[in-house]
mmCIF file of C-alpha atoms in Angstrom:
data_model
loop_
_atom_site.group_PDB
_atom_site.id
_atom_site.type_symbol
_atom_site.label_atom_id
_atom_site.label_comp_id
_atom_site.label_asym_id
_atom_site.label_seq_id
_atom_site.Cartn_x
_atom_site.Cartn_y
_atom_site.Cartn_z
ATOM 1 C CA MET C 1 56.546 -36.930 6.562
ATOM 2 C CA SER C 2 53.183 -35.181 5.714
ATOM 3 C CA ASN C 3 51.590 -32.101 7.514
ATOM 4 C CA SER C 4 48.480 -31.021 9.270
ATOM 5 C CA TYR C 5 47.062 -27.682 9.787
ATOM 6 C CA ALA C 6 47.260 -26.432 13.129
ATOM 7 C CA GLN C 7 45.316 -23.515 14.693
ATOM 8 C CA ALA C 8 45.438 -22.409 18.605
ATOM 9 C CA VAL C 9 42.656 -22.550 20.553
ATOM 10 C CA LEU C 10 44.149 -21.235 24.236
ATOM 11 C CA ARG C 11 47.422 -19.725 25.405
ATOM 12 C CA THR C 12 47.705 -19.604 29.294
ATOM 13 C CA THR C 13 50.018 -19.848 31.968
ATOM 14 C CA ASP C 14 48.660 -22.830 33.351
ATOM 15 C CA LEU C 15 49.615 -26.075 32.186
ATOM 16 C CA ALA C 16 46.936 -27.993 33.960
ATOM 17 C CA GLU C 17 44.254 -25.764 32.008
ATOM 18 C CA ALA C 18 46.237 -26.125 28.634
ATOM 19 C CA LEU C 19 45.734 -30.128 29.356
ATOM 20 C CA ARG C 20 42.228 -29.883 30.183
ATOM 21 C CA VAL C 21 41.491 -28.038 27.365
ATOM 22 C CA ALA C 22 43.591 -30.503 25.537
ATOM 23 C CA GLY C 23 41.665 -33.585 27.225
ATOM 24 C CA GLN C 24 38.362 -31.727 26.163
ATOM 25 C CA LEU C 25 38.773 -31.677 22.463
ATOM 26 C CA ILE C 26 40.088 -35.590 22.697
ATOM 27 C CA ASP C 27 36.841 -37.095 24.300
ATOM 28 C CA LEU C 28 35.002 -35.031 21.302
ATOM 29 C CA ALA C 29 37.015 -37.114 18.984
ATOM 30 C CA ASP C 30 37.059 -40.764 17.908
ATOM 31 C CA ALA C 31 40.101 -41.935 20.531
ATOM 32 C CA GLU C 32 39.816 -45.274 20.596
ATOM 33 C CA GLN C 33 43.095 -46.127 19.056
ATOM 34 C CA LEU C 34 44.730 -42.628 20.951
ATOM 35 C CA GLU C 35 48.657 -42.356 20.714
ATOM 36 C CA VAL C 36 50.866 -39.589 22.231
ATOM 37 C CA ASP C 37 54.029 -37.936 19.817
ATOM 38 C CA PHE C 38 56.283 -36.439 22.247
ATOM 39 C CA GLU C 39 59.325 -33.113 20.623
ATOM 40 C CA ALA C 40 61.286 -31.150 22.859
ATOM 41 C CA ARG C 41 64.394 -28.687 22.032
ATOM 42 C CA VAL C 42 66.870 -29.679 24.377
ATOM 43 C CA SER C 43 70.059 -27.522 24.712
ATOM 44 C CA ARG C 44 71.572 -29.039 28.323
ATOM 45 C CA THR C 45 73.018 -32.481 28.952
ATOM 46 C CA ASP C 46 70.766 -31.965 32.013
ATOM 47 C CA GLU C 47 68.017 -31.762 30.093
ATOM 48 C CA LEU C 48 68.689 -34.690 27.797
ATOM 49 C CA GLN C 49 68.970 -37.261 30.847
ATOM 50 C CA ARG C 50 65.592 -36.208 31.976
ATOM 51 C CA LEU C 51 64.522 -36.470 28.577
ATOM 52 C CA THR C 52 65.724 -39.533 27.364
ATOM 53 C CA GLY C 53 65.105 -41.310 30.419
ATOM 54 C CA ALA C 54 61.171 -40.620 29.954
ATOM 55 C CA MET C 55 61.542 -41.266 25.940
ATOM 56 C CA PRO C 56 63.684 -44.053 25.738
ATOM 57 C CA ASP C 57 64.768 -45.206 21.866
ATOM 58 C CA ALA C 58 64.015 -41.395 21.034
ATOM 59 C CA ASP C 59 64.994 -40.047 17.831
ATOM 60 C CA TRP C 60 66.645 -36.780 17.691
ATOM 61 C CA TRP C 61 68.995 -34.404 15.337
ATOM 62 C CA SER C 62 70.610 -31.136 15.795
ATOM 63 C CA CYS C 63 69.021 -27.753 15.127
ATOM 64 C CA GLY C 64 70.369 -25.445 12.250
ATOM 65 C CA ALA C 65 71.075 -26.333 8.788
ATOM 66 C CA ASP C 66 74.506 -26.476 9.243
ATOM 67 C CA ARG C 67 74.953 -28.944 11.561
ATOM 68 C CA HIS C 68 74.100 -32.566 10.305
ATOM 69 C CA GLY C 69 74.093 -34.816 13.748
ATOM 70 C CA SER C 70 71.111 -37.458 14.226
ATOM 71 C CA SER C 71 70.181 -40.681 15.690
ATOM 72 C CA ARG C 72 69.941 -41.977 12.300
ATOM 73 C CA ASN C 73 73.713 -41.566 11.807
ATOM 74 C CA GLY C 74 74.453 -43.398 15.579
ATOM 75 C CA ASP C 75 76.256 -39.704 16.645
ATOM 76 C CA SER C 76 76.121 -39.049 20.368
ATOM 77 C CA PRO C 77 73.558 -36.431 21.309
ATOM 78 C CA SER C 78 75.118 -34.840 23.962
ATOM 79 C CA GLU C 79 77.821 -33.748 21.389
ATOM 80 C CA TRP C 80 75.582 -32.050 19.202
ATOM 81 C CA LEU C 81 73.344 -30.068 21.613
ATOM 82 C CA PRO C 82 70.867 -28.098 20.816
ATOM 83 C CA ILE C 83 68.794 -30.838 19.075
ATOM 84 C CA TYR C 84 65.399 -31.897 18.706
ATOM 85 C CA LEU C 85 63.872 -35.095 20.670
ATOM 86 C CA ARG C 86 61.272 -36.902 19.363
ATOM 87 C CA ARG C 87 59.712 -40.258 20.210
ATOM 88 C CA TRP C 88 56.213 -41.093 18.532
ATOM 89 C CA CYS C 89 53.508 -43.696 19.314
ATOM 90 C CA MET C 90 53.833 -43.919 23.091
ATOM 91 C CA ALA C 91 50.693 -44.387 25.482
ATOM 92 C CA PRO C 92 48.681 -41.800 26.438
ATOM 93 C CA GLU C 93 50.057 -42.612 30.644
ATOM 94 C CA ALA C 94 53.391 -41.698 29.480
ATOM 95 C CA VAL C 95 52.259 -37.689 29.169
ATOM 96 C CA GLU C 96 52.876 -36.799 32.860
ATOM 97 C CA SER C 97 56.040 -38.616 32.953
ATOM 98 C CA PHE C 98 57.091 -36.724 30.206
ATOM 99 C CA LEU C 99 56.007 -33.585 31.300
ATOM 100 C CA ALA C 100 57.944 -33.374 34.640
ATOM 101 C CA ALA C 101 61.027 -34.144 32.253
ATOM 102 C CA ALA C 102 60.702 -31.700 30.131
ATOM 103 C CA GLY C 103 60.308 -29.016 33.105
ATOM 104 C CA ASN C 104 60.696 -25.620 31.391
ATOM 105 C CA VAL C 105 62.052 -27.087 28.221
ATOM 106 C CA SER C 106 60.365 -26.169 25.110
ATOM 107 C CA ALA C 107 58.288 -29.061 24.567
ATOM 108 C CA MET C 108 55.638 -30.541 22.270
ATOM 109 C CA VAL C 109 53.015 -32.862 22.935
ATOM 110 C CA ARG C 110 50.413 -34.551 20.191
ATOM 111 C CA TRP C 111 47.737 -36.782 20.526
ATOM 112 C CA ASP C 112 46.775 -38.561 17.154
ATOM 113 C CA PHE C 113 43.655 -40.020 16.899
ATOM 114 C CA ASN C 114 40.952 -41.970 14.452
ATOM 115 C CA GLY C 115 38.907 -38.646 13.213
ATOM 116 C CA TRP C 116 36.940 -35.841 14.783
ATOM 117 C CA PRO C 117 33.132 -35.687 14.991
ATOM 118 C CA GLU C 118 30.687 -34.832 12.558
ATOM 119 C CA ALA C 119 30.105 -31.330 12.374
ATOM 120 C CA PRO C 120 26.489 -31.086 10.676
ATOM 121 C CA GLU C 121 26.420 -27.416 11.447
ATOM 122 C CA ILE C 122 28.830 -26.607 9.208
ATOM 123 C CA GLY C 123 28.601 -29.532 6.227
ATOM 124 C CA LEU C 124 31.032 -31.559 7.810
ATOM 125 C CA GLY C 125 30.895 -35.243 8.111
ATOM 126 C CA CYS C 126 33.570 -37.080 10.607
ATOM 127 C CA GLY C 127 37.124 -36.254 10.186
ATOM 128 C CA GLY C 128 39.335 -39.029 9.112
ATOM 129 C CA THR C 129 42.810 -39.476 10.563
ATOM 130 C CA ARG C 130 44.707 -37.044 8.294
ATOM 131 C CA GLY C 131 44.356 -33.939 10.366
ATOM 132 C CA ALA C 132 42.899 -35.276 13.689
ATOM 133 C CA TYR C 133 45.298 -33.987 16.201
ATOM 134 C CA VAL C 134 45.740 -32.327 19.138
ATOM 135 C CA THR C 135 48.695 -30.456 20.157
ATOM 136 C CA VAL C 136 50.194 -28.853 23.356
ATOM 137 C CA CYS C 137 53.226 -26.740 22.833
ATOM 138 C CA VAL C 138 54.844 -26.141 26.426
ATOM 139 C CA ASN C 139 57.044 -23.382 27.107
ATOM 140 C CA ALA C 140 57.006 -22.482 23.459
ATOM 141 C CA ARG C 141 54.465 -20.429 21.385
ATOM 142 C CA ASP C 142 55.361 -22.215 17.766
ATOM 143 C CA LEU C 143 54.711 -25.844 16.590
ATOM 144 C CA TYR C 144 58.041 -25.933 15.745
ATOM 145 C CA LEU C 145 59.733 -25.341 19.338
ATOM 146 C CA GLU C 146 61.753 -22.229 18.145
ATOM 147 C CA GLU C 147 60.488 -19.462 19.953
ATOM 148 C CA PRO C 148 60.588 -20.045 24.092
ATOM 149 C CA ALA C 149 57.925 -18.691 26.114
ATOM 150 C CA THR C 150 56.372 -19.062 29.700
ATOM 151 C CA ASP C 151 53.065 -20.085 28.591
ATOM 152 C CA HIS C 152 51.726 -22.887 26.327
ATOM 153 C CA THR C 153 49.638 -22.998 23.503
ATOM 154 C CA VAL C 154 46.816 -25.411 22.565
ATOM 155 C CA TYR C 155 46.446 -26.048 18.972
ATOM 156 C CA VAL C 156 43.435 -28.520 16.612
ATOM 157 C CA HIS C 157 44.751 -29.940 14.032
ATOM 158 C CA VAL C 158 42.463 -29.971 11.164
ATOM 159 C CA LYS C 159 42.579 -30.985 6.864
ATOM 160 C CA GLN C 160 43.344 -28.065 4.913
ATOM 161 C CA VAL C 161 40.130 -28.188 2.859
ATOM 162 C CA GLU C 162 38.088 -28.359 6.492
ATOM 163 C CA ALA C 163 40.107 -25.751 7.774
ATOM 164 C CA HIS C 164 37.049 -23.673 9.268
ATOM 165 C CA ARG C 165 36.558 -27.573 11.651
ATOM 166 C CA ALA C 166 39.379 -25.862 13.762
ATOM 167 C CA ALA C 167 36.864 -22.918 14.814
ATOM 168 C CA TRP C 168 33.918 -25.392 15.200
ATOM 169 C CA MET C 169 36.290 -27.326 17.373
ATOM 170 C CA ALA C 170 37.426 -24.628 19.667
ATOM 171 C CA ALA C 171 33.998 -23.521 20.398
ATOM 172 C CA GLN C 172 32.605 -27.219 21.496
ATOM 173 C CA VAL C 173 34.801 -26.640 24.507
ATOM 174 C CA GLY C 174 33.852 -22.713 24.539
ATOM 175 C CA LEU C 175 36.869 -21.089 23.112
ATOM 176 C CA PRO C 176 37.597 -19.194 19.901
ATOM 177 C CA VAL C 177 40.458 -20.013 17.551
ATOM 178 C CA ILE C 178 43.559 -17.577 18.085
ATOM 179 C CA GLY C 179 45.578 -16.589 14.715
ATOM 180 C CA GLU C 180 45.508 -17.930 11.850
ATOM 181 C CA LEU C 181 45.446 -22.141 10.463
ATOM 182 C CA GLN C 182 49.233 -22.785 9.976
ATOM 183 C CA MET C 183 50.769 -25.795 8.472
ATOM 184 C CA ALA C 184 52.674 -28.121 11.126
ATOM 185 C CA PRO C 185 54.957 -30.963 10.921
ATOM 186 C CA LEU C 186 54.066 -34.295 11.232
#
């Protein structure tokens, strides 16, 4: 597992607005090989049923340092709730069905692509695949899905050494950055 660095660029109660801004950012990127990763924090069996329907073959692990249930162990997820559920490398077309299944669950959609565009105004060439992501955290205030919320946050991911690219990317879609750059799990 590696890490990227992320900075929030929008917080809104309007999920359509969050997805629109994410789309604008992705439109600026080299998204020829676009993939989407999903993650959700699941607490109830009805949530689990909906989300496993949208994310077949998803990996999962139990929440909490003292809990050790996981798909890797062959455990039953319904016996270990709450859990984190994750599915990587999905087609972009799966976003709508995932979000419908997520409902009001804390969830995350991360678009993974080839790289960010050149930013000559700030002395940066094209960004490569490492650190080139856009994430929308739904019903959560943080990238780890630990702080439930009634709003949604859009994050731009960059390489740590290119931290100023986040503000530049936000400006390209008419937004400022929010808060500090933070390490984000992948």
